[in-house]
Short mmCIF file of C-alpha atoms and ligand atoms in Angstrom, two decimals:
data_model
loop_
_atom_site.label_atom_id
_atom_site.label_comp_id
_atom_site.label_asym_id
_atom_site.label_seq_id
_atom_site.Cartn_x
_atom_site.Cartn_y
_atom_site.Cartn_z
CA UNK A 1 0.00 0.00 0.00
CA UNK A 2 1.14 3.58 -0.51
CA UNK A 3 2.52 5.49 2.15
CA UNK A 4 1.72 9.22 2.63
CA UNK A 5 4.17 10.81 5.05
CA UNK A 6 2.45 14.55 6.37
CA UNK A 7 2.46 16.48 9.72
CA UNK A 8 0.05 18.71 11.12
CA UNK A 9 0.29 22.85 10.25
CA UNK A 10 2.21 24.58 13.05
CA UNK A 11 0.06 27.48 14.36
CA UNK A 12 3.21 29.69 13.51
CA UNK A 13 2.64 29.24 10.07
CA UNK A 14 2.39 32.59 9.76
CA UNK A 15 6.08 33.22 10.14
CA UNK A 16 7.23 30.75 7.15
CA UNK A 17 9.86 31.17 4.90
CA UNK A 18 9.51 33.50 1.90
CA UNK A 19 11.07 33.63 -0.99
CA UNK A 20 9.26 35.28 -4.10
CA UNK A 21 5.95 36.25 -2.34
CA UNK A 22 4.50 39.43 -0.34
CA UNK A 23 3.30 38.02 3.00
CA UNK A 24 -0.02 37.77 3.39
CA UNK A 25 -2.20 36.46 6.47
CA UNK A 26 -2.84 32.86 6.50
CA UNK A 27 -6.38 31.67 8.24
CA UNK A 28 -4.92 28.79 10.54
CA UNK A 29 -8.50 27.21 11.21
CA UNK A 30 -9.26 27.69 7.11
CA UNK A 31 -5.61 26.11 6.17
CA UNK A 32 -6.01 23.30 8.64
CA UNK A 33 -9.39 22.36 7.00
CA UNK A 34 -7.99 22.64 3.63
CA UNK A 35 -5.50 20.35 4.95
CA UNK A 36 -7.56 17.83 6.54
CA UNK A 37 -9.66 17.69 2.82
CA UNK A 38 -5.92 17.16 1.19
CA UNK A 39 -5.13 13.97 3.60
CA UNK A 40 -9.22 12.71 2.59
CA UNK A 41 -7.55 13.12 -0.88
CA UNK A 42 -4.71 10.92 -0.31
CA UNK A 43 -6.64 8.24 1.25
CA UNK A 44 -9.18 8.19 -1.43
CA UNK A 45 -6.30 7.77 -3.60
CA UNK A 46 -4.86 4.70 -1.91
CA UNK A 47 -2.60 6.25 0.65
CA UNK A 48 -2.21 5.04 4.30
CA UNK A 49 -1.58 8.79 5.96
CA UNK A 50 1.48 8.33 8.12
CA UNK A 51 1.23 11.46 10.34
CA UNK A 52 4.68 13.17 11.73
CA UNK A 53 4.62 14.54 15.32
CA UNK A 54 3.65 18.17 15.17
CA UNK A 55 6.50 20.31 15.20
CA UNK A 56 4.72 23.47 16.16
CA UNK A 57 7.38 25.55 16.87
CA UNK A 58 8.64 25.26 12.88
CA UNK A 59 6.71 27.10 11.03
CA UNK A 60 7.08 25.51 7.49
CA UNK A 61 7.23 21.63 9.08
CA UNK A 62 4.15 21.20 7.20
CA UNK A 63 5.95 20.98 4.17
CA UNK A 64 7.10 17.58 4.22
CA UNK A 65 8.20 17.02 1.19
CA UNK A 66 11.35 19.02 1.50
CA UNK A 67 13.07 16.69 4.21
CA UNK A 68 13.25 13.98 2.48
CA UNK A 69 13.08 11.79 -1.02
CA UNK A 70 12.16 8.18 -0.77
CA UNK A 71 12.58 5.73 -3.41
CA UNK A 72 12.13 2.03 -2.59
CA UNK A 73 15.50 1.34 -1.61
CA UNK A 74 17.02 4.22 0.42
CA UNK A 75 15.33 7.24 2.00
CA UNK A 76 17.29 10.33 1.40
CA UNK A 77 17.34 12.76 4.43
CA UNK A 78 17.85 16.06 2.67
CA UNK A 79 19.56 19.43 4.13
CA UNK A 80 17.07 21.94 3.29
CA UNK A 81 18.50 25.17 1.72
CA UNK A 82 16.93 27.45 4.47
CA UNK A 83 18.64 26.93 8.26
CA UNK A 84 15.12 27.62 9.82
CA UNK A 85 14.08 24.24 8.12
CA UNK A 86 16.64 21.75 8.78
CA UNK A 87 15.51 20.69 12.16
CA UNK A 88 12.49 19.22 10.54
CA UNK A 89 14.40 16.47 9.24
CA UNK A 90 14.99 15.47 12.68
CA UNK A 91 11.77 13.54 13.21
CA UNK A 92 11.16 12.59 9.58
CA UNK A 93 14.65 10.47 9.79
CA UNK A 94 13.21 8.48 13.26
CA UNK A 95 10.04 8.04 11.38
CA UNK A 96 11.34 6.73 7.87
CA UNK A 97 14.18 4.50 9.53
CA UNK A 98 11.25 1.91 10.41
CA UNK A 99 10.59 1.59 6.36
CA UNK A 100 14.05 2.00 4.75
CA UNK A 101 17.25 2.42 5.48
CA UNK A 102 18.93 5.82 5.31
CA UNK A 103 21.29 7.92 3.18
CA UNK A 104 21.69 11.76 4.27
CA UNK A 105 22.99 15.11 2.29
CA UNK A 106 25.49 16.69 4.18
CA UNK A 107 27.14 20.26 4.29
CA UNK A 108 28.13 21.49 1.87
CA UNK A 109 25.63 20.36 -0.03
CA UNK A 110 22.00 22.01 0.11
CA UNK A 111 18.75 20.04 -1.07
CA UNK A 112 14.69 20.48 -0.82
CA UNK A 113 12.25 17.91 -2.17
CA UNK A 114 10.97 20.47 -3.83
CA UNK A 115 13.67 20.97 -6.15
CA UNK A 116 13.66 17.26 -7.04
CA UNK A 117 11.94 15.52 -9.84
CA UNK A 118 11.27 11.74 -10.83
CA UNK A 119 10.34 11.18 -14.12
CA UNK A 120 10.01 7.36 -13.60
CA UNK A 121 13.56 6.42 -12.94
CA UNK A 122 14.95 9.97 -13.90
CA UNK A 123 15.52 12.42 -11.02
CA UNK A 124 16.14 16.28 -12.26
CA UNK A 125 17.01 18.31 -9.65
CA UNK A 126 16.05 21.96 -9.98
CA UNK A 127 19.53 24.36 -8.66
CA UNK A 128 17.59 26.69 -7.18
CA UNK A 129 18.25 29.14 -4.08
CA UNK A 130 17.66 26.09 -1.89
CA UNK A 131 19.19 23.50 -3.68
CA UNK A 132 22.96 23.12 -4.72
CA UNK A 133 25.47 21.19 -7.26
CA UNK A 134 27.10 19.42 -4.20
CA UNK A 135 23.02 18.27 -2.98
CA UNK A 136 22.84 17.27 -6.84
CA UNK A 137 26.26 15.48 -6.45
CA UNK A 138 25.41 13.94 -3.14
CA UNK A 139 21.95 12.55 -4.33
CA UNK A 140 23.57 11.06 -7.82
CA UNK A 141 26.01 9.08 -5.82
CA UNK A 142 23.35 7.22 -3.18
CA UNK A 143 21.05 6.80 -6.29
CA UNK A 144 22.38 6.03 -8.90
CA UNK A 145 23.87 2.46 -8.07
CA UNK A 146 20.16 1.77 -7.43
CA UNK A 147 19.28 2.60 -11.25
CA UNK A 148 18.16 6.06 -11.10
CA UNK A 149 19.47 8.71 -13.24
CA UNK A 150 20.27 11.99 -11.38
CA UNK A 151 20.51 15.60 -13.62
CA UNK A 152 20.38 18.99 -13.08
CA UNK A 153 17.43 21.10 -14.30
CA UNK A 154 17.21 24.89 -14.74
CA UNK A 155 14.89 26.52 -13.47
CA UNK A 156 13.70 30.90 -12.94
CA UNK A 157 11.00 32.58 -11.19
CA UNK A 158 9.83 30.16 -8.56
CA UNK A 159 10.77 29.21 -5.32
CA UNK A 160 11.38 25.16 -6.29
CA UNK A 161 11.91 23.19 -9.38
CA UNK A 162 8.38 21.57 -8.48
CA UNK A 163 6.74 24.58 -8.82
CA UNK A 164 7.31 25.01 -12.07
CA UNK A 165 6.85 21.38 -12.91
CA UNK A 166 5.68 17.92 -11.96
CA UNK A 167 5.35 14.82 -13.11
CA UNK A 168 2.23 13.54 -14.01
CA UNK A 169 3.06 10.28 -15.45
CA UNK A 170 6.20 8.40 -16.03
CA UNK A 171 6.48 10.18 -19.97
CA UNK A 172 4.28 13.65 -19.04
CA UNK A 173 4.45 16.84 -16.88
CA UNK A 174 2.44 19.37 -16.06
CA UNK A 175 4.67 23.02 -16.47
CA UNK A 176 4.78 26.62 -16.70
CA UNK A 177 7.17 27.41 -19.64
CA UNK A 178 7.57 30.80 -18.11
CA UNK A 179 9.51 29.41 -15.26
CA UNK A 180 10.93 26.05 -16.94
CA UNK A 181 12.30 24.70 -20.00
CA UNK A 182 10.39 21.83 -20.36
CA UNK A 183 12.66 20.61 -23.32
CA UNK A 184 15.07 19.61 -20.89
CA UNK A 185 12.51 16.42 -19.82
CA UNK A 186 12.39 14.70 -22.60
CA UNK A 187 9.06 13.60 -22.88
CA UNK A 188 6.76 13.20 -24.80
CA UNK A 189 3.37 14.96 -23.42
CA UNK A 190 3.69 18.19 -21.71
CA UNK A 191 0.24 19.91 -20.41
CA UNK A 192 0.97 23.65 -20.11
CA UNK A 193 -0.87 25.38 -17.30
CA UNK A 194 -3.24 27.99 -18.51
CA UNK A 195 -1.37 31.99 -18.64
CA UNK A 196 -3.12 33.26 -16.18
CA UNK A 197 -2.56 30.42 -13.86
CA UNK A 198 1.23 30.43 -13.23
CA UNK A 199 1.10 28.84 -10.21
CA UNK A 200 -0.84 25.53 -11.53
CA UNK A 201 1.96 23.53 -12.48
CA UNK A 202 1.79 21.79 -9.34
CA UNK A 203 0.08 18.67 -9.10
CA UNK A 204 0.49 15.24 -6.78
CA UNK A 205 0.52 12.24 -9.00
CA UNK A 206 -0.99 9.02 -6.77
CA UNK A 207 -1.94 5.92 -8.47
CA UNK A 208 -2.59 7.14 -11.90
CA UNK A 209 -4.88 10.03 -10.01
CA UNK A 210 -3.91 13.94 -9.76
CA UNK A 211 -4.59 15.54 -6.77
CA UNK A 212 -4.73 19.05 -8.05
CA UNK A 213 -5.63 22.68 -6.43
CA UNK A 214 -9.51 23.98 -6.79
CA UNK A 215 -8.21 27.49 -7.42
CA UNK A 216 -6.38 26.51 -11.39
CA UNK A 217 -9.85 25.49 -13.11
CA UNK A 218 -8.52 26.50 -16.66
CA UNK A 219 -5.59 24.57 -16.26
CA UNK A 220 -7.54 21.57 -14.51
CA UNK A 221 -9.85 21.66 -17.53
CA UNK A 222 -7.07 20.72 -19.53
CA UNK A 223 -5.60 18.57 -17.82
CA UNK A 224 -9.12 16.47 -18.03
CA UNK A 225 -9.24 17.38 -21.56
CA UNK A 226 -5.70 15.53 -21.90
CA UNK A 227 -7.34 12.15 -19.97
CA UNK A 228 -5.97 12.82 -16.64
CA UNK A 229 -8.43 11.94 -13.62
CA UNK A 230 -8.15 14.96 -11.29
CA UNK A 231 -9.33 15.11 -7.30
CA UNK A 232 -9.37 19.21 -6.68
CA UNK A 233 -8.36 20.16 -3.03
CA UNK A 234 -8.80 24.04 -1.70
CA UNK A 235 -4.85 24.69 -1.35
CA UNK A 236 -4.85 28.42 -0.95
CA UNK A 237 -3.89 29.09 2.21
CA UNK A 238 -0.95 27.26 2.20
CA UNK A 239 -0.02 28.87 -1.18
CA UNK A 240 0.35 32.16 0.61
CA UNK A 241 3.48 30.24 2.57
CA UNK A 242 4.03 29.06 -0.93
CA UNK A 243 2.91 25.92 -0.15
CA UNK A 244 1.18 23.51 -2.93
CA UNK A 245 0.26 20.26 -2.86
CA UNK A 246 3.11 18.18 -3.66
CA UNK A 247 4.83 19.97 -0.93
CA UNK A 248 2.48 18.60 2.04
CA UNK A 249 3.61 14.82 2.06
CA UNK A 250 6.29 12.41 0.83
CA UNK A 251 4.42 9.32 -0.97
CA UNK A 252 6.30 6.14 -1.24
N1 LIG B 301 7.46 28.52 2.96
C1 LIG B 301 8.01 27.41 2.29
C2 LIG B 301 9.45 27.50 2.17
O1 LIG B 301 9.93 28.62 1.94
O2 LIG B 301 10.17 26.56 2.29
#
């Protein structure tokens, strides 16, 4: 069964890491509901929700994703780009040591989840303000003796290479070509998001289904016009800690 790794939104939320937004006050109570509908998502989709300890006194521990990327031999504990972040991985190392064993990204290198990839057994990894060439270097040598490919991607405009674009099957993404080359992929169907949605190029590919923010309906209409089964989720709240939905768990 799949495995969704999340943790609770810390009630300091409002004092996240920014990078390329204007703060803006996020609704606790109306971010922890959209929240709770995002974890119905990933159970409808298959997922057992494996929920983190509540780190309350990190403001951006609800974005899981970051500490860590799983594959199914090794779990890679990353060492996010911002210093406020790092002692997140903390508890997301105990917790993943019971399902895999460990590899971990050490200074110098830098690394978010967000800024990595998988294209089935491809792994781009976006060199962004939070991620560096010795993360990159550091991830290509635990991965690739498993198979995996590991390259760098380029990426402008955006806080991590995921917001720009995901994966959303093992030959497809879903991209912004104003933030991201998409040539650089290689594959073979690319869904751009709609202009006036720039920030819908995030979406959280679960068993063949895309769980997908309610507030990108042009984009979601073509991503159903491409074939793609989409589950919308309110996510806007957490976008104003520029926050989306891949962000909020690690499935594996
Ligand atoms: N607020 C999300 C991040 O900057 O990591």
């Amino acid at each position: 069964m799949w495995k969704a790794l999340t943790r609770e939104i810390s009630p300091n939320i409002n004092s996240c890491e920014l990078t390329h937004l204007n703060r803006e006050p996020i609704d606790f109570e109306a971010a922890q509901h959209q929240h709770g509908l995002y974890l119905e998502a990933l159970s409808a989709c298959g997922c057992q929700i494996l929920p983190l300890t509540p780190e309350p006194d990190l403001p951006d521990s609800v974005f899981v994703e970051d500490t860590a990327v799983v594959v199914d031999e090794v779990a890679v504990i990353t060492r996010p780009g911002a210093s406020s972040r790092r002692p997140e991985t903390v508890s997301v190392a105990k917790h993943l040591e019971a399902f895999k064993p460990l590899a971990r990204i050490e200074a110098p290198g830098i690394l978010d989840g967000g800024d990595v990839l998988r294209i089935a057994n491809r792994f781009f990894v976006g060199l962004s303000s939070r991620s560096n060439q010795d993360g990159l270097e550091q991830l290509r040598t635990i991965l690739e003796p498993h198979g995996y490919v590991v390259e760098a991607a380029t990426v402008t405009g955006c806080l991590h290479l995921k917001s720009a674009v995901t994966a959303i099957g093992n030959d497809a993404v879903l991209a912004n070509p104003a933030w991201v080359d998409v040539d650089q992929f290689a594959v073979s169907k690319v869904v751009e998001v709609d202009p006036t949605e720039g920030y819908g190029a995030n979406a959280l590919l679960v068993n063949s289904r895309l769980i997908y923010p309610a507030e990108f309906p042009l984009t979601r209409r073509r991503l159903e016009e491409a074939g793609f089964e989409v589950i919308t989720v309110p996510a806007s709240e957490l976008a104003k800690a520029e926050g989306a939905v891949t962000c909020c768990s690690v499935v594996f």
